[in-house]
Amino acid sequence: MYRYLFSTDAFKILWIICLVLVSSVQASDSPPNIIVILVDDQGWNGTSVQMDPTVPGSKSDFYQTPRLEQLASAGMRFSQGYSSSPVCATTRASIQSGRNHNALQMGDMPHALPEGSIRWEGGYTDLPLTPPTPEVFDPTGLTLPRIIKQANPSYVTAHLGKWHLDIPRTTTPQAVGYDFGEDLNPLPPDEVDPWGVYKLAGMANSFIEDRVSNDQPFFLQVSEKAVHPPIRSRQEIRDKYDVLPPGAVHDNSDYAAMTEDLDTSFGLILDKISQLGISDNTYIFYTSDNGAPLAFSKNTPLREGKASVREGGLRVPFIVSGPNIQAGSVSDVPITTTDLYATIAELAGYASPLPANVESGSFAPVLNNAGNLPSGMDFLPRNFHTSGEVYFHWPMNFAIGPNFRTKPSSAVRDGDYKLYVEWAENGGTDQYFLYNLKDDLSESVNLFNSMPLKSAELKAKLENYLEAIDAPFAYDVKKDVAIDWYANQPGSEATNWRSTTDLRYKGRETWNFGGGSEQPTISSTSPFQPGLSRQAFYFDGGDVMRQNFLQVADDGPRKTTPNAGTPDWNRSATMEFWVRLDSLTENGILMESGDATGGISVTLGDADSDGLKNDLRFRVLGLSGADTGIGTLKGFSATARIDRFADPTQGFVHLVAVFNDDPNDRYQEIYVNGALVTRVNGLLGASESPQWDTYDMAGLGNVGGNGLGGNGGSGDLPFSGGLRGEIAELRFYNYAVTSSNVQDRYNSVLSPTDYQVASYSGRVTSPMRPTSISLGASESSQLQLIHERSDVLEGSLSVDAIINGGVTLTNVGQATVGQIPMGTKFNSYVLSFDPFAQDSSMTEDATGSITFGGEILGILFNQSSLVSTDALLGSIGDYGTDADRGLTLGPEGMLIISPDRHQLNFDLSVLGNELLQFRVLTTALAPADFNGDGFVNDGDLSIWQQSYGTGADGDADGDADGDADGDADTDGRDFLFWQRQLTGTNPPSSTTQVPEPSSLLIAIASLIGIGTGRRCNFTQLLEQVC
C-alpha cells in the first residue's frame, strides 16, 4: 500500500515537474517581444539614472525619472552608448537600415530638404563649407522590420510616433516594411498631454494587448517627440519643480516637467507589460536620437550638445532590460544606435551573415554576459571597422548663430581615446584634437601633438573608414574643380555613372540613371581617337541621367556668424563633351540644369532653318544683379554649327561650352574639336552676373527636373528634345577654361602630330597640334606636318594621286587619280605651309624630306578633295576657308615619292599672304610600334616598360603610351602584341630578341617594382599575360 501511495504521489510530482519543464522550454523557445523607446533630444545626463557609476554628473541634478530608474534597476546601462548622429532624422535612418547615415548619403534631411524641394535650403548654405545635399531614405532595402520578418515571419512589427523619414510623404513606416505605422497628428493640448506622450503610450499599449491576445511575437518602436523643443509641459508638474531647489547644472522647471511627463508615460508601457505577464520575455531598449540642445538643457560634464560630434551631441542614455540581462548591471562597451539593427535581428532569431553594406554590430553577447565582452571576443565586430572603435561624421552646418556655429566635423572613438577633426574652412587646414576620455570626459586637453603615434593611428582609421563607406563631405564652393566622367569607367553601381574625380561627395560625382525605359545603355565603341573611352552611354531620345544640381557659387550673402568668409559670386562654368549623334534630323539635350526662371543648358537643334539639327546652343539664364538686390531676369545665348569640319554622326566630336562670369570680361564661347567657333560678349559689371545655378535638378541627355534649364526670358531659347546618340566622356568645371585648356584637352586623346613618322629634315616641323590651320591662324616658316588620325576606311576613297611606287609630281598631269579600297587601315596627315610674311609680292619656300613609317597610299591636293574629306580623314577643329586650301603642283612646287613609298621629298613655294595644304595617306603600322618610327623593336619595348604603371599623360588612367590593344592601358597583353609584331626590318641591335617564356616572366616580375603607382600584383600581371 505504501508502495502504491508513494508511486501515486511520485507520479503527481513528476507530472507537475514535467509541466513546469515543458512550460519553461516553451517560454524559452518563444520568440521574445522587442520594444524600442526612442526619445527625442535627451542628453546623457537628462534623466535621474546615473549612466556611469563613476561619473556623478551622468545623471540630472534636477530632473526626476523614477520609471526609467526602475528600468535601469531591472536591466543594463551602457555608460558609453552613443547616437549614430548628432541630429534626429539621420539617427533614425541608421536604426532602420543598420547603416551609418553617411553611407546612405543622408544629412539632416527634413530641415535641409523641405518637401517639394530638391536641393538643400535653410540654415546650411552661405558658409565657408557647403553641405552635401541629403539623399532621401530608400524604403526598399533590408530594413529593420524586414530583417526581423526574415528571422521569424510570425513577428508583427509597428512603428508609432515620430517618423521623420517621410520625404517624400510616401516613405511611411509601412513602405519601409512595418505592419503598422502611426504618428501623432494632431497633438493634444499641452495642458492635457504635452507632446502627446500619453496618447502615444496608449497607442503602444493597444498594439501590445492585441499581439498578446493573438499570441503573436512583436517588435514595437515607440518614437517620442519629447523632449524636443519647444518645451511642452503641464502646470501641475511645473508647480512641483518650481518649489524644488534648482540644480547646479539643470534648473528649468518647464523642461523638468516635460521630462517627467515623458517618464510617466513610459511607465504606463512598463505597467502594461507587467499586467500582461510578458516581462520575462520582452526586451526593452531605451535611448535617445542625439544629445540635448544646449539652449534647453546642459550636457555637463560633456562638451557641447545636439548637432556636434563632441560627446555632448552624441553620448546618450542607453538602457536595456529583458531575458538573461543581469539586473542593475553596467557595461562600458561602446555601442551606437546603429547597433540596434544587428542586435534586434539576432534577438529575433536572425542567424545569417548581415549584408556586406550593413555596419551595425550586435551587442547581444554583451547583454547575455553581464555587460562584458564574452571570452575570446576583444570587440564587437562591425563591417568597415578594424576593431571596437565607433565613428561619427557630420558634414552639415548646424546651430548657426552670431557668436557660435558648429562646423562640418568627424570623430573616432577607440578605447579611451577620441580623435575629433574640424574640416578646413576658408582655405585653412584641418584642425585635429585628441582626447583621453577616461581622464578628460569634457574634451578639454588636446593631446594631438603630444601623442603623434596615437594621433596618426586614429587619423588613419578615420580616413579609411570614411573612404570605405563613401562618406560625403562638405565642400568649398570657391575651390576650382573639374569633374570627369568616363564611360569606360562607369563606377561600381549599376544605377549611376560615377566620376573618376574624387571630390569626397558622391552627389557631385554621380549621374543617376533614369528608371525603366529612361535608362541609358552602355556599349563598346571604336573611336579613331586613341585616348578616348572605348565605351559610351547611348541615349535613345527618352533616356536621361539626373544629378541633384549644378552649383558654382553661393546662393546668397554669407551668414552673420564667426569666420563666415566672403561669398563667391562668380558663376562661371564650363561643360565639355565627347559625343556622337545618330543623325542630324532631331533635337537633342546634352546637359541642362534649372528651368524657365533660371538655369543653364547645352542643346542641339536647327538655328538657321537649313533642315539640319547641327547647331549647338549654349544658354545661360538667371536673375542678373540678384547679389546686389536688382534681380532682373536676363538670358545669354551662343549658337554655333558643329559639323563644318567633322561628321558627328560618323565619329565622336569634342564640344565645349564656356561661360566666363568675370565682371570685367563676361562672355560665352563654344569650341568644336578644339577650335573656337563662336564667342558672344556679355554685359559687363557685377550687377550683370546671372544667378543661373538654381534649385532644380540637372539632366544629361534630357530634362532632369521640372523644366529645361534656361528656357525662359528673352533671347534665343534652348532646343528641346531628348538626345539620340552616345556620350563617351564628360567634364564639368565650376570655372571658365581658356582656349589653351581646350586645345590641350582635345589633343590629349589624339596621337602625336609625328605619329608613325620615322624622320624628317629640311624646312619641315611637326608642331603641337593647332586648333586651326586656317590662313594666318598657324603661321610658320616651315611646312607643318600634322598627323590627323589612324582609322579604317568604311568605303573606298578617291584620291588625287594614287601612289603605287616611286613617282615625281611636278604638275597635275603626272598625278594618277585612283581609289584606296574599303577596309584599308590608314594614317592621314595634313601638311600645311602658311609663312609668317604677309606681303603678296613675296614668295616663301620650303624644301625637305619626310620618311613615314607606313607606305604612302595616296595624296589629296585639290581644294575640293580636301574639303570633302575633312570629316572622314581630319581631326583639326578648323581647316579654314575653302578658297585658301589646296596645292597647285607646278606653280607651288613638286612632290617626289621614293620607290619604297616611305619617303616624301618636297620643294614648295607660296606667296606670303597665302597658304598651301595637302593631305597624305599611308598604311598604318602595327599597334606595337609605340614610338611611331615605322618599326616594332626594342625601342618600343622600352616604351612599354616605362609606361607600365606610370602616371604620364595620355588617357584616363595615365598609362596608355604602351597601349597596343586599344584598351587605354599599358599591361601584359600589350607586351604580347609587341612580341608577336617584332619585325626583322628594325635597325640592328644585339638586344633585340624575343624573350623565352622563362625570361619573359622574370622580366615582367621585375616590372612590378617599376610601376609603383599601379594597383597590380604579380599574380594579376601573370593572369593578363598568360
PDB file of N, CA and C in Angstrom, residues 591-639:
ATOM      1  N   MET A 591      23.137  68.649 -71.907  1.00  0.00           N
ATOM      2  CA  MET A 591      23.093  68.832 -70.459  1.00  0.00           C
ATOM      3  C   MET A 591      22.258  70.059 -70.144  1.00  0.00           C
ATOM      4  N   GLU A 592      21.557  70.001 -69.037  1.00  0.00           N
ATOM      5  CA  GLU A 592      20.777  71.160 -68.594  1.00  0.00           C
ATOM      6  C   GLU A 592      20.607  71.107 -67.082  1.00  0.00           C
ATOM      7  N   SER A 593      20.381  72.287 -66.532  1.00  0.00           N
ATOM      8  CA  SER A 593      20.044  72.404 -65.115  1.00  0.00           C
ATOM      9  C   SER A 593      19.226  73.670 -64.932  1.00  0.00           C
ATOM     10  N   GLY A 594      18.136  73.585 -64.204  1.00  0.00           N
ATOM     11  CA  GLY A 594      17.294  74.754 -63.980  1.00  0.00           C
ATOM     12  C   GLY A 594      15.950  74.637 -64.640  1.00  0.00           C
ATOM     13  N   ASP A 595      15.346  75.776 -64.941  1.00  0.00           N
ATOM     14  CA  ASP A 595      14.036  75.798 -65.577  1.00  0.00           C
ATOM     15  C   ASP A 595      13.845  77.154 -66.254  1.00  0.00           C
ATOM     16  N   ALA A 596      12.605  77.576 -66.408  1.00  0.00           N
ATOM     17  CA  ALA A 596      12.333  78.832 -67.118  1.00  0.00           C
ATOM     18  C   ALA A 596      12.652  80.066 -66.293  1.00  0.00           C
ATOM     19  N   THR A 597      12.932  79.883 -65.012  1.00  0.00           N
ATOM     20  CA  THR A 597      13.259  81.038 -64.164  1.00  0.00           C
ATOM     21  C   THR A 597      14.757  81.189 -63.949  1.00  0.00           C
ATOM     22  N   GLY A 598      15.523  80.268 -64.473  1.00  0.00           N
ATOM     23  CA  GLY A 598      16.966  80.329 -64.334  1.00  0.00           C
ATOM     24  C   GLY A 598      17.568  78.979 -64.660  1.00  0.00           C
ATOM     25  N   GLY A 599      18.787  78.985 -65.158  1.00  0.00           N
ATOM     26  CA  GLY A 599      19.429  77.712 -65.433  1.00  0.00           C
ATOM     27  C   GLY A 599      20.450  77.818 -66.541  1.00  0.00           C
ATOM     28  N   ILE A 600      20.922  76.671 -66.948  1.00  0.00           N
ATOM     29  CA  ILE A 600      21.953  76.581 -67.975  1.00  0.00           C
ATOM     30  C   ILE A 600      21.648  75.361 -68.829  1.00  0.00           C
ATOM     31  N   SER A 601      22.003  75.400 -70.105  1.00  0.00           N
ATOM     32  CA  SER A 601      21.741  74.255 -70.969  1.00  0.00           C
ATOM     33  C   SER A 601      22.650  74.288 -72.186  1.00  0.00           C
ATOM     34  N   VAL A 602      22.956  73.094 -72.681  1.00  0.00           N
ATOM     35  CA  VAL A 602      23.671  72.902 -73.941  1.00  0.00           C
ATOM     36  C   VAL A 602      22.811  71.953 -74.763  1.00  0.00           C
ATOM     37  N   THR A 603      22.265  72.454 -75.870  1.00  0.00           N
ATOM     38  CA  THR A 603      21.307  71.681 -76.654  1.00  0.00           C
ATOM     39  C   THR A 603      21.641  71.768 -78.143  1.00  0.00           C
ATOM     40  N   LEU A 604      21.085  70.829 -78.900  1.00  0.00           N
ATOM     41  CA  LEU A 604      21.281  70.770 -80.345  1.00  0.00           C
ATOM     42  C   LEU A 604      19.955  70.957 -81.064  1.00  0.00           C
ATOM     43  N   GLY A 605      19.994  71.714 -82.151  1.00  0.00           N
ATOM     44  CA  GLY A 605      18.798  71.917 -82.943  1.00  0.00           C
ATOM     45  C   GLY A 605      19.126  72.657 -84.228  1.00  0.00           C
ATOM     46  N   ASP A 606      18.093  73.152 -84.885  1.00  0.00           N
ATOM     47  CA  ASP A 606      18.246  73.861 -86.172  1.00  0.00           C
ATOM     48  C   ASP A 606      18.050  75.349 -85.933  1.00  0.00           C
ATOM     49  N   ALA A 607      19.170  76.085 -85.866  1.00  0.00           N
ATOM     50  CA  ALA A 607      19.090  77.519 -85.615  1.00  0.00           C
ATOM     51  C   ALA A 607      18.972  78.329 -86.887  1.00  0.00           C
ATOM     52  N   ASP A 608      19.452  77.782 -88.010  1.00  0.00           N
ATOM     53  CA  ASP A 608      19.478  78.558 -89.254  1.00  0.00           C
ATOM     54  C   ASP A 608      18.457  78.091 -90.273  1.00  0.00           C
ATOM     55  N   SER A 609      17.539  77.236 -89.839  1.00  0.00           N
ATOM     56  CA  SER A 609      16.428  76.772 -90.692  1.00  0.00           C
ATOM     57  C   SER A 609      16.929  76.114 -91.976  1.00  0.00           C
ATOM     58  N   ASP A 610      18.048  75.372 -91.873  1.00  0.00           N
ATOM     59  CA  ASP A 610      18.541  74.667 -93.055  1.00  0.00           C
ATOM     60  C   ASP A 610      18.098  73.208 -93.071  1.00  0.00           C
ATOM     61  N   GLY A 611      17.249  72.834 -92.097  1.00  0.00           N
ATOM     62  CA  GLY A 611      16.740  71.477 -92.043  1.00  0.00           C
ATOM     63  C   GLY A 611      17.629  70.511 -91.287  1.00  0.00           C
ATOM     64  N   LEU A 612      18.781  70.981 -90.828  1.00  0.00           N
ATOM     65  CA  LEU A 612      19.705  70.120 -90.103  1.00  0.00           C
ATOM     66  C   LEU A 612      19.792  70.564 -88.649  1.00  0.00           C
ATOM     67  N   LYS A 613      19.740  69.592 -87.762  1.00  0.00           N
ATOM     68  CA  LYS A 613      19.860  69.882 -86.325  1.00  0.00           C
ATOM     69  C   LYS A 613      21.341  69.803 -85.940  1.00  0.00           C
ATOM     70  N   ASN A 614      22.115  70.683 -86.550  1.00  0.00           N
ATOM     71  CA  ASN A 614      23.561  70.664 -86.391  1.00  0.00           C
ATOM     72  C   ASN A 614      24.086  71.907 -85.687  1.00  0.00           C
ATOM     73  N   ASP A 615      23.193  72.612 -84.987  1.00  0.00           N
ATOM     74  CA  ASP A 615      23.588  73.846 -84.318  1.00  0.00           C
ATOM     75  C   ASP A 615      23.559  73.638 -82.802  1.00  0.00           C
ATOM     76  N   LEU A 616      24.668  73.945 -82.164  1.00  0.00           N
ATOM     77  CA  LEU A 616      24.780  73.821 -80.713  1.00  0.00           C
ATOM     78  C   LEU A 616      24.446  75.164 -80.072  1.00  0.00           C
ATOM     79  N   ARG A 617      23.500  75.121 -79.134  1.00  0.00           N
ATOM     80  CA  ARG A 617      23.117  76.359 -78.441  1.00  0.00           C
ATOM     81  C   ARG A 617      23.472  76.250 -76.965  1.00  0.00           C
ATOM     82  N   PHE A 618      24.185  77.249 -76.510  1.00  0.00           N
ATOM     83  CA  PHE A 618      24.584  77.341 -75.105  1.00  0.00           C
ATOM     84  C   PHE A 618      23.813  78.486 -74.468  1.00  0.00           C
ATOM     85  N   ARG A 619      22.990  78.160 -73.499  1.00  0.00           N
ATOM     86  CA  ARG A 619      22.055  79.129 -72.916  1.00  0.00           C
ATOM     87  C   ARG A 619      22.339  79.283 -71.420  1.00  0.00           C
ATOM     88  N   VAL A 620      22.425  80.534 -70.951  1.00  0.00           N
ATOM     89  CA  VAL A 620      22.565  80.856 -69.535  1.00  0.00           C
ATOM     90  C   VAL A 620      21.466  81.853 -69.185  1.00  0.00           C
ATOM     91  N   LEU A 621      20.718  81.562 -68.117  1.00  0.00           N
ATOM     92  CA  LEU A 621      19.592  82.415 -67.716  1.00  0.00           C
ATOM     93  C   LEU A 621      19.579  82.567 -66.208  1.00  0.00           C
ATOM     94  N   GLY A 622      19.420  83.791 -65.748  1.00  0.00           N
ATOM     95  CA  GLY A 622      19.324  83.999 -64.317  1.00  0.00           C
ATOM     96  C   GLY A 622      18.968  85.420 -63.973  1.00  0.00           C
ATOM     97  N   LEU A 623      18.751  85.623 -62.682  1.00  0.00           N
ATOM     98  CA  LEU A 623      18.475  86.962 -62.190  1.00  0.00           C
ATOM     99  C   LEU A 623      19.784  87.736 -62.134  1.00  0.00           C
ATOM    100  N   SER A 624      19.962  88.624 -63.075  1.00  0.00           N
ATOM    101  CA  SER A 624      21.155  89.450 -63.069  1.00  0.00           C
ATOM    102  C   SER A 624      21.021  90.503 -61.991  1.00  0.00           C
ATOM    103  N   GLY A 625      22.083  90.634 -61.214  1.00  0.00           N
ATOM    104  CA  GLY A 625      22.057  91.609 -60.134  1.00  0.00           C
ATOM    105  C   GLY A 625      21.379  91.112 -58.882  1.00  0.00           C
ATOM    106  N   ALA A 626      21.055  89.815 -58.815  1.00  0.00           N
ATOM    107  CA  ALA A 626      20.401  89.288 -57.618  1.00  0.00           C
ATOM    108  C   ALA A 626      21.273  89.491 -56.391  1.00  0.00           C
ATOM    109  N   ASP A 627      22.596  89.446 -56.584  1.00  0.00           N
ATOM    110  CA  ASP A 627      23.517  89.619 -55.465  1.00  0.00           C
ATOM    111  C   ASP A 627      23.490  91.048 -54.938  1.00  0.00           C
ATOM    112  N   THR A 628      23.116  91.993 -55.790  1.00  0.00           N
ATOM    113  CA  THR A 628      23.084  93.394 -55.381  1.00  0.00           C
ATOM    114  C   THR A 628      21.661  93.898 -55.161  1.00  0.00           C
ATOM    115  N   GLY A 629      20.688  92.981 -55.269  1.00  0.00           N
ATOM    116  CA  GLY A 629      19.307  93.333 -54.991  1.00  0.00           C
ATOM    117  C   GLY A 629      18.512  93.814 -56.173  1.00  0.00           C
ATOM    118  N   ILE A 630      19.095  93.746 -57.395  1.00  0.00           N
ATOM    119  CA  ILE A 630      18.363  94.230 -58.575  1.00  0.00           C
ATOM    120  C   ILE A 630      17.404  93.151 -59.072  1.00  0.00           C
ATOM    121  N   GLY A 631      17.930  91.971 -59.376  1.00  0.00           N
ATOM    122  CA  GLY A 631      17.096  90.829 -59.700  1.00  0.00           C
ATOM    123  C   GLY A 631      16.312  90.940 -60.976  1.00  0.00           C
ATOM    124  N   THR A 632      16.980  91.222 -62.112  1.00  0.00           N
ATOM    125  CA  THR A 632      16.315  91.265 -63.409  1.00  0.00           C
ATOM    126  C   THR A 632      16.651  90.009 -64.196  1.00  0.00           C
ATOM    127  N   LEU A 633      15.627  89.301 -64.676  1.00  0.00           N
ATOM    128  CA  LEU A 633      15.854  88.063 -65.405  1.00  0.00           C
ATOM    129  C   LEU A 633      16.460  88.363 -66.774  1.00  0.00           C
ATOM    130  N   LYS A 634      17.640  87.804 -67.030  1.00  0.00           N
ATOM    131  CA  LYS A 634      18.308  88.020 -68.303  1.00  0.00           C
ATOM    132  C   LYS A 634      18.877  86.705 -68.815  1.00  0.00           C
ATOM    133  N   GLY A 635      18.846  86.573 -70.149  1.00  0.00           N
ATOM    134  CA  GLY A 635      19.367  85.369 -70.773  1.00  0.00           C
ATOM    135  C   GLY A 635      20.539  85.683 -71.676  1.00  0.00           C
ATOM    136  N   PHE A 636      21.452  84.725 -71.788  1.00  0.00           N
ATOM    137  CA  PHE A 636      22.615  84.825 -72.656  1.00  0.00           C
ATOM    138  C   PHE A 636      22.646  83.573 -73.517  1.00  0.00           C
ATOM    139  N   SER A 637      22.806  83.730 -74.817  1.00  0.00           N
ATOM    140  CA  SER A 637      22.820  82.577 -75.721  1.00  0.00           C
ATOM    141  C   SER A 637      23.955  82.703 -76.722  1.00  0.00           C
ATOM    142  N   ALA A 638      24.585  81.563 -77.010  1.00  0.00           N
ATOM    143  CA  ALA A 638      25.575  81.463 -78.082  1.00  0.00           C
ATOM    144  C   ALA A 638      25.220  80.235 -78.896  1.00  0.00           C
ATOM    145  N   THR A 639      25.337  80.335 -80.209  1.00  0.00           N
ATOM    146  CA  THR A 639      24.954  79.239 -81.098  1.00  0.00           C
ATOM    147  C   THR A 639      26.037  79.048 -82.152  1.00  0.00           C
TER     148      THR A 639
END
